[in-house]
Every structure is written in C-alpha cells, then in structure tokens.
CSV table of C-alpha atoms in Angstrom, one decimal:
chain,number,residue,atom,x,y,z
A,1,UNK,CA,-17.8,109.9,57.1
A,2,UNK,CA,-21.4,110.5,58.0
A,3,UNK,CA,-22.4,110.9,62.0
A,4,UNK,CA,-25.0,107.7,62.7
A,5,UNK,CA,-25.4,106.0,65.6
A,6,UNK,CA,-23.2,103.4,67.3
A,7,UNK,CA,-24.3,99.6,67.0
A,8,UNK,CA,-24.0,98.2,70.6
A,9,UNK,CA,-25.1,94.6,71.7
A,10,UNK,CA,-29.4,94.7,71.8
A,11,UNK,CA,-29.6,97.9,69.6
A,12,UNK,CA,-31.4,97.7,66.6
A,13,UNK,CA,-30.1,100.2,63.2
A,14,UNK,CA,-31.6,100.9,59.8
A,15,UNK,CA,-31.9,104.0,57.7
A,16,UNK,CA,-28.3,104.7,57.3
A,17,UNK,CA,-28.0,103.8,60.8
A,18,UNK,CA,-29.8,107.3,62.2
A,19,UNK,CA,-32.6,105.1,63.4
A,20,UNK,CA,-32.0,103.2,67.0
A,21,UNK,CA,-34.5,100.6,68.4
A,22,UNK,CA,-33.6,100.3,71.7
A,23,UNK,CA,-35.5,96.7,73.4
A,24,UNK,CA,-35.3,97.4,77.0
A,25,UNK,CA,-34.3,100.0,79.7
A,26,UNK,CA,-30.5,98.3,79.4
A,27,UNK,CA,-29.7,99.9,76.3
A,28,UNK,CA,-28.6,103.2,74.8
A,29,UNK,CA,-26.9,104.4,72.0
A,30,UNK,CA,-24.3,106.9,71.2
A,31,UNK,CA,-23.3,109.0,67.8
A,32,UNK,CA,-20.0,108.3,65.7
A,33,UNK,CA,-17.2,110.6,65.6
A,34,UNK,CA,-14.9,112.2,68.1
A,35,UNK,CA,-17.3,114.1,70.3
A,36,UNK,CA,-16.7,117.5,71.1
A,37,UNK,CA,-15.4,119.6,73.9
A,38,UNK,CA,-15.2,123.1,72.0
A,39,UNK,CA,-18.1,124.8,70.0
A,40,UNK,CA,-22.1,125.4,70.0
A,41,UNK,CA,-23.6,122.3,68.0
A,42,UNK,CA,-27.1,121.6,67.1
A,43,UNK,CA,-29.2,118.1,66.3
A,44,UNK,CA,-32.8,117.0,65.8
A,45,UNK,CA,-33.9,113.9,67.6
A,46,UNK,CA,-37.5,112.4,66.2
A,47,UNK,CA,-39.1,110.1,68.8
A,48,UNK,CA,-41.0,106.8,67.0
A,49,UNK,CA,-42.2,105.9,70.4
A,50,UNK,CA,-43.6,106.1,73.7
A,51,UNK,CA,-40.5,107.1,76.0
A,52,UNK,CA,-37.4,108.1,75.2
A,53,UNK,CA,-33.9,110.3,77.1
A,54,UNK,CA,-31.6,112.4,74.7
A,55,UNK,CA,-28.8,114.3,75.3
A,56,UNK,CA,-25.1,113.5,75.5
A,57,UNK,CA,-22.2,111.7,77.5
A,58,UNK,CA,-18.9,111.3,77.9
A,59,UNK,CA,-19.0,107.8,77.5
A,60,UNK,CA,-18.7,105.4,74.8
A,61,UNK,CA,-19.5,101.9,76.0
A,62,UNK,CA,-23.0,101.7,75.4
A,63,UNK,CA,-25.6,100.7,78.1
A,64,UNK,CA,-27.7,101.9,80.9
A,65,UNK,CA,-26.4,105.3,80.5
A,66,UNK,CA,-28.9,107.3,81.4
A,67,UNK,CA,-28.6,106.0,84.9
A,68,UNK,CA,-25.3,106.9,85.2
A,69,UNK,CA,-23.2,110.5,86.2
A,70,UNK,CA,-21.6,110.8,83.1
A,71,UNK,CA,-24.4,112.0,80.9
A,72,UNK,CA,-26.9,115.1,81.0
A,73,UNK,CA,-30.6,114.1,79.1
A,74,UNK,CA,-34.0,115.1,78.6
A,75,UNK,CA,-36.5,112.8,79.7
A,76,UNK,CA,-39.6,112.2,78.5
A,77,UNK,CA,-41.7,112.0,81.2
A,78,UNK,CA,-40.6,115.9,81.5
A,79,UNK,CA,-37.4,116.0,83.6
A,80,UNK,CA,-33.5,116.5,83.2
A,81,UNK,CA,-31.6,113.5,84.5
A,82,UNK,CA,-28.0,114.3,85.3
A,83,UNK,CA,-27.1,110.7,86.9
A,84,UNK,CA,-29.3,107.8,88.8
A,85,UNK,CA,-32.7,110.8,89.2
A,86,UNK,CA,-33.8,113.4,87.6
A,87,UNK,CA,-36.2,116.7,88.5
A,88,UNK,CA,-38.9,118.5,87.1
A,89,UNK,CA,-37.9,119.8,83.7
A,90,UNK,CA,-39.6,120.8,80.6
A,91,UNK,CA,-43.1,119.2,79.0
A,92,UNK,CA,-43.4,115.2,78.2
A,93,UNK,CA,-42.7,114.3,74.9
A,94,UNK,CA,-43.5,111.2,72.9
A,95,UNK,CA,-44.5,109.4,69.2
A,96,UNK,CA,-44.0,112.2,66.9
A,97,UNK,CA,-42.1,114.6,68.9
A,98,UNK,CA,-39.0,116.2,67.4
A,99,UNK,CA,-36.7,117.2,70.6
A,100,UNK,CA,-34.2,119.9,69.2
A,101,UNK,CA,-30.8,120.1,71.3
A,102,UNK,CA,-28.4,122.7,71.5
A,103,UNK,CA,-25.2,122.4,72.9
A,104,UNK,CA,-22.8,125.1,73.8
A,105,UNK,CA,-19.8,123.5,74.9
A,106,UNK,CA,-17.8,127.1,74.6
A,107,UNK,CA,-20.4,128.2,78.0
A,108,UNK,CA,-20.9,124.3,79.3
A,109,UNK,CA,-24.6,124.7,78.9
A,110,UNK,CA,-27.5,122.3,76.8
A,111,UNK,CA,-31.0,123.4,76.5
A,112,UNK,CA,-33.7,121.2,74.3
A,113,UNK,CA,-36.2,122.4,72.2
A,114,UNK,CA,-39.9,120.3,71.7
A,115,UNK,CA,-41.3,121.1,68.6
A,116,UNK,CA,-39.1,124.1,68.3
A,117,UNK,CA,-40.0,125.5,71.5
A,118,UNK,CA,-37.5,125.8,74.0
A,119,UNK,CA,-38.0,124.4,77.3
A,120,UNK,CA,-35.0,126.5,78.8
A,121,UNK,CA,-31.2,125.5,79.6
A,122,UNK,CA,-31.1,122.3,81.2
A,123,UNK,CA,-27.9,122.1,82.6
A,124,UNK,CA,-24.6,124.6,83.4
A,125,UNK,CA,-22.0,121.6,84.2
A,126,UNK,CA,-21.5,120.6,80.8
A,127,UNK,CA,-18.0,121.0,80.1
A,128,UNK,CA,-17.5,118.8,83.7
A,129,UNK,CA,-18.0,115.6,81.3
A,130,UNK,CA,-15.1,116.5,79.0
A,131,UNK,CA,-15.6,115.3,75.3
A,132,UNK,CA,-19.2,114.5,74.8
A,133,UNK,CA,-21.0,113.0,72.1
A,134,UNK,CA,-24.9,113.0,71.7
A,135,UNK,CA,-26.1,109.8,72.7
A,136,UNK,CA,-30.0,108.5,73.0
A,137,UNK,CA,-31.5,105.8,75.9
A,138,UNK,CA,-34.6,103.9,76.5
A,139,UNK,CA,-36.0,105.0,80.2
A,140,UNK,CA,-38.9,102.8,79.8
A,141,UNK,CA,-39.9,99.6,81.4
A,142,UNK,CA,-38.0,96.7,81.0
A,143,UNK,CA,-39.9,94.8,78.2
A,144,UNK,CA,-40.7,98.6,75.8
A,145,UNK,CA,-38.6,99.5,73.0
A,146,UNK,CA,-37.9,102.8,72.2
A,147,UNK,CA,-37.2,103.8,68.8
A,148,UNK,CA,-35.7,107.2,67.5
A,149,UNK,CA,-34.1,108.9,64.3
A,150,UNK,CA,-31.1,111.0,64.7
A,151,UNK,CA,-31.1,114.3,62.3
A,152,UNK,CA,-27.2,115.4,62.4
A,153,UNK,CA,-27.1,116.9,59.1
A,154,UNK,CA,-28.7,120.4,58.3
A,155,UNK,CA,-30.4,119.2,55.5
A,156,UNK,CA,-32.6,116.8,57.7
A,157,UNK,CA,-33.8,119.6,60.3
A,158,UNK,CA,-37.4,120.0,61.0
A,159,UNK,CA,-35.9,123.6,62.2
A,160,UNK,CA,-34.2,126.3,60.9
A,161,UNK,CA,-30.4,126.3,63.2
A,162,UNK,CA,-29.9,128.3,65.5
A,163,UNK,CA,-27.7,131.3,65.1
A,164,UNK,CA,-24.0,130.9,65.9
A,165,UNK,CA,-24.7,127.3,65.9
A,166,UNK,CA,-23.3,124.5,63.5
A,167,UNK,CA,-25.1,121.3,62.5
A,168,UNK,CA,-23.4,118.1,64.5
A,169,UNK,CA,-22.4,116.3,60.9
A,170,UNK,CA,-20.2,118.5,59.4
A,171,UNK,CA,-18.4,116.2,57.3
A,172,UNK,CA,-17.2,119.2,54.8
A,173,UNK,CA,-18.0,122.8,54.0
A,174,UNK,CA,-17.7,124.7,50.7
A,175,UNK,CA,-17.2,128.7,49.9
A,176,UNK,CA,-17.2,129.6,46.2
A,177,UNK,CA,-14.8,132.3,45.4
A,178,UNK,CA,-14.5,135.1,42.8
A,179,UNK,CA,-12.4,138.0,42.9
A,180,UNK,CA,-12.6,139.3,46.3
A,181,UNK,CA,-15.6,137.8,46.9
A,182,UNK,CA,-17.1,134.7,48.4
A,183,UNK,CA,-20.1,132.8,48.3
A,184,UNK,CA,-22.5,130.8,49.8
A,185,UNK,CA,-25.9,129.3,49.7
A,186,UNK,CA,-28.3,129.3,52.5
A,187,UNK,CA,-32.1,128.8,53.2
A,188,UNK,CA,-34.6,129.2,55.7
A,189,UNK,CA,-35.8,125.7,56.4
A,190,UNK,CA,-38.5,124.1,55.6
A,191,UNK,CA,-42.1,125.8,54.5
A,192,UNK,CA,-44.5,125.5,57.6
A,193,UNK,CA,-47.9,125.3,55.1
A,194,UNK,CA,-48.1,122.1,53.0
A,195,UNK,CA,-47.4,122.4,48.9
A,196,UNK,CA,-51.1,120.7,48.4
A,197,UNK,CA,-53.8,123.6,48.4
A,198,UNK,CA,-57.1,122.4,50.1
A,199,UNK,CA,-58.9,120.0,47.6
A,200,UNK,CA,-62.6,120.1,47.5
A,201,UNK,CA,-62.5,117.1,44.6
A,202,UNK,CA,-59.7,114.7,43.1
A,203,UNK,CA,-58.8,117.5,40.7
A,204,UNK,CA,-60.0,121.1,42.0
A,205,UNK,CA,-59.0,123.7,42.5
A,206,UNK,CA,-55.5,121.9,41.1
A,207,UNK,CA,-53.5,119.2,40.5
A,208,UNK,CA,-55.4,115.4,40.7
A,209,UNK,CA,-55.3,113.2,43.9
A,210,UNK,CA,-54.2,109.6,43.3
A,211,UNK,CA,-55.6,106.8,44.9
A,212,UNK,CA,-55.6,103.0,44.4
A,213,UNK,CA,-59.3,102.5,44.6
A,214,UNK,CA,-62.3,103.9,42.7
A,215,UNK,CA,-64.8,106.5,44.6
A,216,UNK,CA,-67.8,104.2,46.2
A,217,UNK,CA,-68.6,105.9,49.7
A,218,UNK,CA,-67.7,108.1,52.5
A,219,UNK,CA,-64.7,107.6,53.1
A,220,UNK,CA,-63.5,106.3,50.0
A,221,UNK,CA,-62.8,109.9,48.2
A,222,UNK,CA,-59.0,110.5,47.9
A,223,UNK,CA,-59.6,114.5,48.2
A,224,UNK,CA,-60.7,114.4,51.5
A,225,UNK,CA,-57.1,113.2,53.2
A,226,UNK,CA,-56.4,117.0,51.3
A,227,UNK,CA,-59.1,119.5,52.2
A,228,UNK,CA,-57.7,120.4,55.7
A,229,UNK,CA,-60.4,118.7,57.4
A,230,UNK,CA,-58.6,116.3,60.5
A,231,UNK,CA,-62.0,114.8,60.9
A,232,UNK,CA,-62.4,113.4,57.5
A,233,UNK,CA,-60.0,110.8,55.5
A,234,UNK,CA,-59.6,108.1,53.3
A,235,UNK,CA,-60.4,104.4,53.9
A,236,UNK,CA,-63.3,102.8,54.7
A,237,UNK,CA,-64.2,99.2,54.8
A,238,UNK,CA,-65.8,99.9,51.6
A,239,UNK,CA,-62.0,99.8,49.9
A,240,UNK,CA,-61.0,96.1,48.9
A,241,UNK,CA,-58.8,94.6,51.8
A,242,UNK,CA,-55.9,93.4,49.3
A,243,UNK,CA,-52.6,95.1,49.3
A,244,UNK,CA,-51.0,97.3,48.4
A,245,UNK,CA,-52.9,100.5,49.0
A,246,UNK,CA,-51.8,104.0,48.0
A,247,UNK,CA,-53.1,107.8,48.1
A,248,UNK,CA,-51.1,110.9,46.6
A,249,UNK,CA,-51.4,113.9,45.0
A,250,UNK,CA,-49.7,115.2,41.4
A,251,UNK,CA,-48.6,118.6,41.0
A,252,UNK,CA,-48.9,120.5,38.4
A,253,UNK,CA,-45.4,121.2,38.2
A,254,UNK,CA,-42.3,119.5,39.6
A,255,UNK,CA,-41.6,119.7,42.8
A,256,UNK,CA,-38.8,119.1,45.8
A,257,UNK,CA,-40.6,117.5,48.7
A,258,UNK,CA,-38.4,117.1,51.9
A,259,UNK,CA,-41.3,116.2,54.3
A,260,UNK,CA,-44.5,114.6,54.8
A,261,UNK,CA,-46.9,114.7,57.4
A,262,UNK,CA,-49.2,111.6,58.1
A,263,UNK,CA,-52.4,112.2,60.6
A,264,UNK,CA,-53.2,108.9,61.1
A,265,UNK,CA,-54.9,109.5,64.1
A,266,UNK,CA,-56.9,106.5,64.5
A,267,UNK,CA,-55.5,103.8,66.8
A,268,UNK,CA,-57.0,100.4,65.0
A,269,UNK,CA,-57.1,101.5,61.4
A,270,UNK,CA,-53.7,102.4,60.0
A,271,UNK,CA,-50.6,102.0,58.0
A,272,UNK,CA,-47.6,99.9,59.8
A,273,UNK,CA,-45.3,99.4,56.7
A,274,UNK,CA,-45.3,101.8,54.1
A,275,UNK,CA,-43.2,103.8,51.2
A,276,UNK,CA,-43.1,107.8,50.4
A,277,UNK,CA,-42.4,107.3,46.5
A,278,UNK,CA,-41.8,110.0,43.9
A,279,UNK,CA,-42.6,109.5,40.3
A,280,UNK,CA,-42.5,111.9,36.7
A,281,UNK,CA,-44.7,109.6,34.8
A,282,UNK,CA,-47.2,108.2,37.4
A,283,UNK,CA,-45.5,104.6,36.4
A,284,UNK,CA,-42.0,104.3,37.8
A,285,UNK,CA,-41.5,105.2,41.4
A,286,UNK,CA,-38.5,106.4,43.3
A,287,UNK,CA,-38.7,105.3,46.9
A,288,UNK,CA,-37.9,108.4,49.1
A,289,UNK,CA,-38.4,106.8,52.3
A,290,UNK,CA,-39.6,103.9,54.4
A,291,UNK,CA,-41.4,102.7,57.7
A,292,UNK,CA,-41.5,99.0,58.6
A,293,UNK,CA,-43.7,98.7,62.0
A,294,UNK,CA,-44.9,102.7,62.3
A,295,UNK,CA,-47.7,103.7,64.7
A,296,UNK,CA,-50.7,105.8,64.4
A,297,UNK,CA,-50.4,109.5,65.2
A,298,UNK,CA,-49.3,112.6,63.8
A,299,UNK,CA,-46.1,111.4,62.3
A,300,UNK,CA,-43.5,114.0,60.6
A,301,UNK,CA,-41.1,112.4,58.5
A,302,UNK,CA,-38.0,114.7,57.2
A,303,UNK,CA,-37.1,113.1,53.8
A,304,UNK,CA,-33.2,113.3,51.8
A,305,UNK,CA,-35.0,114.3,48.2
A,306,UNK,CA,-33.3,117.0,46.4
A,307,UNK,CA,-34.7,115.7,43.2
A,308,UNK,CA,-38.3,117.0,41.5
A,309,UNK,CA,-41.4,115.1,40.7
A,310,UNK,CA,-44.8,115.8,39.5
A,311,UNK,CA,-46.6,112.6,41.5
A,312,UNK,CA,-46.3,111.6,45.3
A,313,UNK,CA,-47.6,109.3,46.9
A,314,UNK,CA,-48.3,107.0,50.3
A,315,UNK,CA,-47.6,103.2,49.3
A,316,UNK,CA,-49.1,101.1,51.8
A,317,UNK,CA,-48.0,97.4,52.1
A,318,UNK,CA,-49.3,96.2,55.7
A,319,UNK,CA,-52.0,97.6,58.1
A,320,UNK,CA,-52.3,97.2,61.6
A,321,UNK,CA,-52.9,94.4,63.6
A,322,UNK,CA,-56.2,93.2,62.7
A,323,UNK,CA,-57.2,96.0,60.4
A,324,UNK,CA,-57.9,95.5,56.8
A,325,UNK,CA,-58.1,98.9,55.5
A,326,UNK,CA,-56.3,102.3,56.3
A,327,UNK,CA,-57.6,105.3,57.7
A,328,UNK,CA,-55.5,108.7,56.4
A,329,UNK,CA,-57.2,111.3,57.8
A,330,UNK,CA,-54.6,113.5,56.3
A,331,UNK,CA,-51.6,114.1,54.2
A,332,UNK,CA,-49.0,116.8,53.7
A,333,UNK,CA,-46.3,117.7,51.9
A,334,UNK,CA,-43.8,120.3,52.7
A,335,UNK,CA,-40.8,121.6,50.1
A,336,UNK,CA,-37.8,123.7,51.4
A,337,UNK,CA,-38.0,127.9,51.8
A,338,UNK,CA,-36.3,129.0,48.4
A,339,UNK,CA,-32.5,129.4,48.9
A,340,UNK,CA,-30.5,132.4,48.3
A,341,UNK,CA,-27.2,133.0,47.3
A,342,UNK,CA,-24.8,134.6,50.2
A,343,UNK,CA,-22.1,137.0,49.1
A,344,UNK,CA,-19.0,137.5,52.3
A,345,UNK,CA,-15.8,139.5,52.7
A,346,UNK,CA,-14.1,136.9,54.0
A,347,UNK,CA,-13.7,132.9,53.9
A,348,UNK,CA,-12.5,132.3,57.8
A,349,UNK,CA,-12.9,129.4,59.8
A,350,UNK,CA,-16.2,130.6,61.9
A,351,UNK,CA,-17.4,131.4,58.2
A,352,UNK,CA,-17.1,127.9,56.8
A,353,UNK,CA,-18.9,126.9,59.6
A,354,UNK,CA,-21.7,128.8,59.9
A,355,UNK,CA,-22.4,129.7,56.5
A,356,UNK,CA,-20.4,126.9,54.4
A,357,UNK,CA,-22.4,124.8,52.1
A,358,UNK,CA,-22.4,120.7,52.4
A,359,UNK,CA,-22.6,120.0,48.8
A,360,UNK,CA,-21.4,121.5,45.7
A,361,UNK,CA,-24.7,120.4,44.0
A,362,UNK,CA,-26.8,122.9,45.6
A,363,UNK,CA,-25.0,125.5,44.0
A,364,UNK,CA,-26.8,123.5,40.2
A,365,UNK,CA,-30.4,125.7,40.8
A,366,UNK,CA,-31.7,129.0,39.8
A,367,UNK,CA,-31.7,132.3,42.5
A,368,UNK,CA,-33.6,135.1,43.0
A,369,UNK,CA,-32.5,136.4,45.7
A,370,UNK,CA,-28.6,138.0,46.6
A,371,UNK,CA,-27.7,139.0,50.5
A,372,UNK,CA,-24.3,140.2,51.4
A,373,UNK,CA,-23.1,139.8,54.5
A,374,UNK,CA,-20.8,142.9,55.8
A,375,UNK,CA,-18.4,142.9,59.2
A,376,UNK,CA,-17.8,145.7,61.2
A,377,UNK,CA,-18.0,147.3,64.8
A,378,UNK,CA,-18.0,150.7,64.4
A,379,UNK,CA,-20.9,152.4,66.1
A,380,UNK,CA,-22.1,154.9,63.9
A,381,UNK,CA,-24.1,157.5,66.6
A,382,UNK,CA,-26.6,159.6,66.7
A,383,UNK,CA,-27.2,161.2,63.0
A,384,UNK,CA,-24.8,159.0,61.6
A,385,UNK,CA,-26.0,157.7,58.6
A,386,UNK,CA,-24.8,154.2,56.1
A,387,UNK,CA,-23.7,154.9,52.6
A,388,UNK,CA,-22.9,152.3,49.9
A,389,UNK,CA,-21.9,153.3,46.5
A,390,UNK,CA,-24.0,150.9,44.1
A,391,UNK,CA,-22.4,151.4,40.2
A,392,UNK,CA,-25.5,151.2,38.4
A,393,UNK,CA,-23.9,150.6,35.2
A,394,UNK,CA,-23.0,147.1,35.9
A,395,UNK,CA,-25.7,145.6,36.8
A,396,UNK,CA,-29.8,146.4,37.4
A,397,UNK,CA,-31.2,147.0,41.0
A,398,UNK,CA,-35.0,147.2,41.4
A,399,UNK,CA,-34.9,147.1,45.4
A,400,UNK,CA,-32.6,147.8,47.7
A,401,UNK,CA,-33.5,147.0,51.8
A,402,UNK,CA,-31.4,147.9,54.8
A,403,UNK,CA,-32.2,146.1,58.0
C-alpha cells in the first residue's frame, strides 16, 4: 500500500491522496503507515500556498497539531515550532517551495531542506516523541487554506536522496541476481536544464512549438514561452477568449518528461485549471497531470510518466478570476539523469534499502553505464596501491575510472 495522507474531518484529498487542502488553522494532516522510530528517512513536501508547517508527530488524531508538544515542524514564516511557539529558524517559504525533510530517527535529529538547501538540524529531541509519522498543518489565519503535495516515493523527488537515507514509501525493493552477483538500477535525479533548447521561432533551432492560436502580435508567438527570456511569454488579449487554450513543444524524438516548470509570474493573467498531456501523434493525449484552482508563480510540478512521447503540451481550461487570456511567460520540461545499472557483492538488508529498485519495469530500458559497488575497511597506507584483475577476454573495456 502506497504512503498518502490521512483524510480527517475539514481536510480536503485528491491526486492519489498526496495532495492536502487544509481550510483553516484547525486542521492538519498526517501520512499512512506505521510511523517509524528506527532509521534515516527522507520526503519532499511542495507548498501550493501561502503558509504552511511540516514535519512530523507522534500523533494520529488529526487537528491543531502544530500547536501542540507532540510534533517538531518547520514553519513558514521561518521558524521551528516544537509545541504552542516556535523560534527563529531557517528562511520563509511559500507557493512553489519544495521543503525537503530528513529524518534520522537512529540520532533523534530532523533538519529541512528549501529548494535543496539545507537550513541546518532543527531539532535533537526527536526520538522523545516515540513513533513518528510525517504529518503537514495550516499555521495560517483562521479563514486561509493551505494546500500541499506530499512526495514519499523516490521517483517523485525534486532531489536526488540523501546518502544513507531511504525514501519514506518503501512499499517494496528488488535486487536482480546472477551468479554471485547482484544488481540494481539507480539514477541521479532529475536534469537541472530543461529538454527544450532556447527557441528563437516555432521551429528553430529544433523541434516545433504548438500553440492553439495562429501568430497575430506580441505576445501571441508560441516560441517566446521557450527562448529563456522570463520577461517575454505567450498570451495577449490579441488570442480569442474561448477555451480551451494550449502551448507545447514536440521533440524531435521521444522523450520521458517527469517535470515541468510553469513561470506564470503574472498575478491577473493566468492559468487556474489546467492539464500536462503527452501525445505520439499530436491527436490523442495522455493526461500526465492536473491542477484545478492553481496560482500564479513559478510553479514546479514533479510528474509519474515513465512513458515517451514526441508532443507536450499545457492544456488550459479556466483562467483567473476576471482574466480572459493567459500569460506563460515560460515553460520547461525536465526528463530524469540517465540511469545506470549497479553491480553488489551482497543483497543485505541495508542494501535493499538503499540501493533496491521499486519496480521491476525499470529494469525494461537500455544502459550505458556499469558501476560496481565494492565493501571493505582495510586501509591500504602509504604506497599501497589497488589492483583488480579485469579478464579481457570476456568482455571489451574502453575506460576504466577509480575514484
């Protein structure tokens, strides 16, 4: 079973039930599962809203947590509460934000990233609380909702994981063996550059832009939510008001996408409810992924595609309040760092764990690259020096790198 979040009286679910909207102050939210009281774990919170507090409890009721002893959080107006106050802690965080934490329950610390920058431990009591379980709260006035998206599963981090830490939703592992031998696939994370090069026209230097209205003014060329540019877009009041709208971009070969990035950076003009879609034909569409009621900003969205296509695109079915066109002043899209296949001595339990893969599908795509992964203690000295005996018979080596 998959970690979500807990439906408690007041709290709004959707998306598999990873994203909360919390109404008032009164509520919180808490993940599924056991909790834990052993082990270093590691989620991604994104924040869809002004104000939000994340970290973890030892309670399971629901509520006002974050005003109560039994939790330790990050608050967004940049301090650590640990009961009914909190003190100085870290930078303010909001819309957009994707607050990393990482939980050491073997050391009873938890320190929070923003962004993937770490704003140091938080707290040292940790293991007072007992079982914890990551839980989420809305510290804002009484009349605010606060909506956020959990990321419990590897494959939905913004950020590579830690070392020595395991993703929270580890709902199975899987070693391949041969021989002796065992194996694994891992990856890097997610690309930091977007997979669109910078487009000075709908088709150069590659690929063609899609866009649901013909060219007629500034504002109006699709290329220009492409070219890098954060001060130039599409959508103009020059576009015809009815919906829907769209703007996307075809490759000229198949891709995996995993995340977009919207700069919709204008406060009147821009998108509310909208679909991510994939297509192979520019006909049929796949939808990837969805917002109902989304807000302007710089908005990341980490998408569960695995599967290639040649078209993307931003489908646009309501605007704003008031607004009758969009303004996309940008659009990204990201694919995953290429994965490469991992090659142990051994198949223990911290193994499975750290290096384990969640699906037996990953294992269906093509490699380039082999690492092995070698245990041992012994300190070699001064003018020691590493042999490994390579036959050469068996197989071809170009390059071989010791680091």
């Amino acid at each position: 079973m998959s970690i979500s979040w807990r439906s408690f009286t007041g709290v709004s679910l959707s998306n598999n039930d990873l994203t909360a909207t919390l109404p008032t102050h009164l509520q919180s939210t808490i993940a599924t599962g056991n909790g834990v009281s052993s082990g270093k774990w590691y989620w991604e919170v994104l924040v869809q809203s002004a104000g939000a507090i994340v970290g973890v409890t030892s309670t399971t009721v629901g509520g006002q947590i974050w005003n109560t002893a039994n939790h330790r959080g990050y608050f967004s107006g940049a301090a650590k509460w640990g009961g009914t106050s909190g003190t100085s802690y870290g930078a303010t965080f909001g819309l957009g934000d994707v607050i990393s934490v990482l939980l050491d329950m073997d050391a009873g610390t938890i320190e929070f990233w923003k962004n993937g920058v770490t704003q140091g431990v938080a707290f040292t009591d940790v293991k007072s609380l007992g079982t914890v379980y990551p839980f989420y709260g809305n510290p804002t006035g009484t009349s605010v909702p606060s909506t956020a998206t959990a990321r419990f599963d590897r494959k939905d981090f913004s950020y590579v994981l830690p070392q020595g830490y395991s993703h929270y939703d580890i709902k199975h592992k899987i070693l391949l063996s041969s021989g002796d031998k065992f194996y694994s696939l891992l990856n890097d994370g997610i690309q930091e550059t977007t997979s669109i090069p910078k487009m000075t026209s709908n088709s150069t230097p590659e690929g063609e832009v899609l866009v649901s209205n013909a060219p007629n003014g500034s504002f109006t060329i699709g290329w220009e939510s492409f070219d890098g540019v954060l001060t130039s877009g599409w959508g103009n009041n020059t576009l015809v008001t009815t919906m829907p709208k769209w703007i996307g971009y075809k490759f000229t070969k198949p891709k995996v996408i995993v995340k977009y990035r919207l700069y919709v950076t204008n406060t009147t003009y821009y998108p509310r409810n909208y679909e991510f879609q994939g297509s192979n034909d520019g006909v049929n569409y796949d939808t990837l992924h969805s917002i109902v009621g989304g807000a302007s900003g710089v908005l990341d969205y980490i998408i569960p595609n695995r599967k290639s296509y040649t078209h993307y695109r931003l489908y646009i079915t309501s605007l704003s309040s008031g607004a009758t066109l969009p303004v996309v002043m940008e659009l990204q899209m990201f694919e995953m760092k290429p994965s490469y296949l991992v090659q142990m001595e051994s198949a223990t339990e911290k193994d499975f764990l750290n290096r384990g893969a969640g699906d037996i599908n990953d294992f269906n795509q093509i490699l380039k690259t082999k690492k092995n992964f070698k245990k041992g203690n012994t300190v070699l000295g001064s003018g020691k020096t590493f042999e490994h005996t390579i036959d050469m018979s068996k197989r071809r080596v170009d390059k071989i790198t010791l680091g």
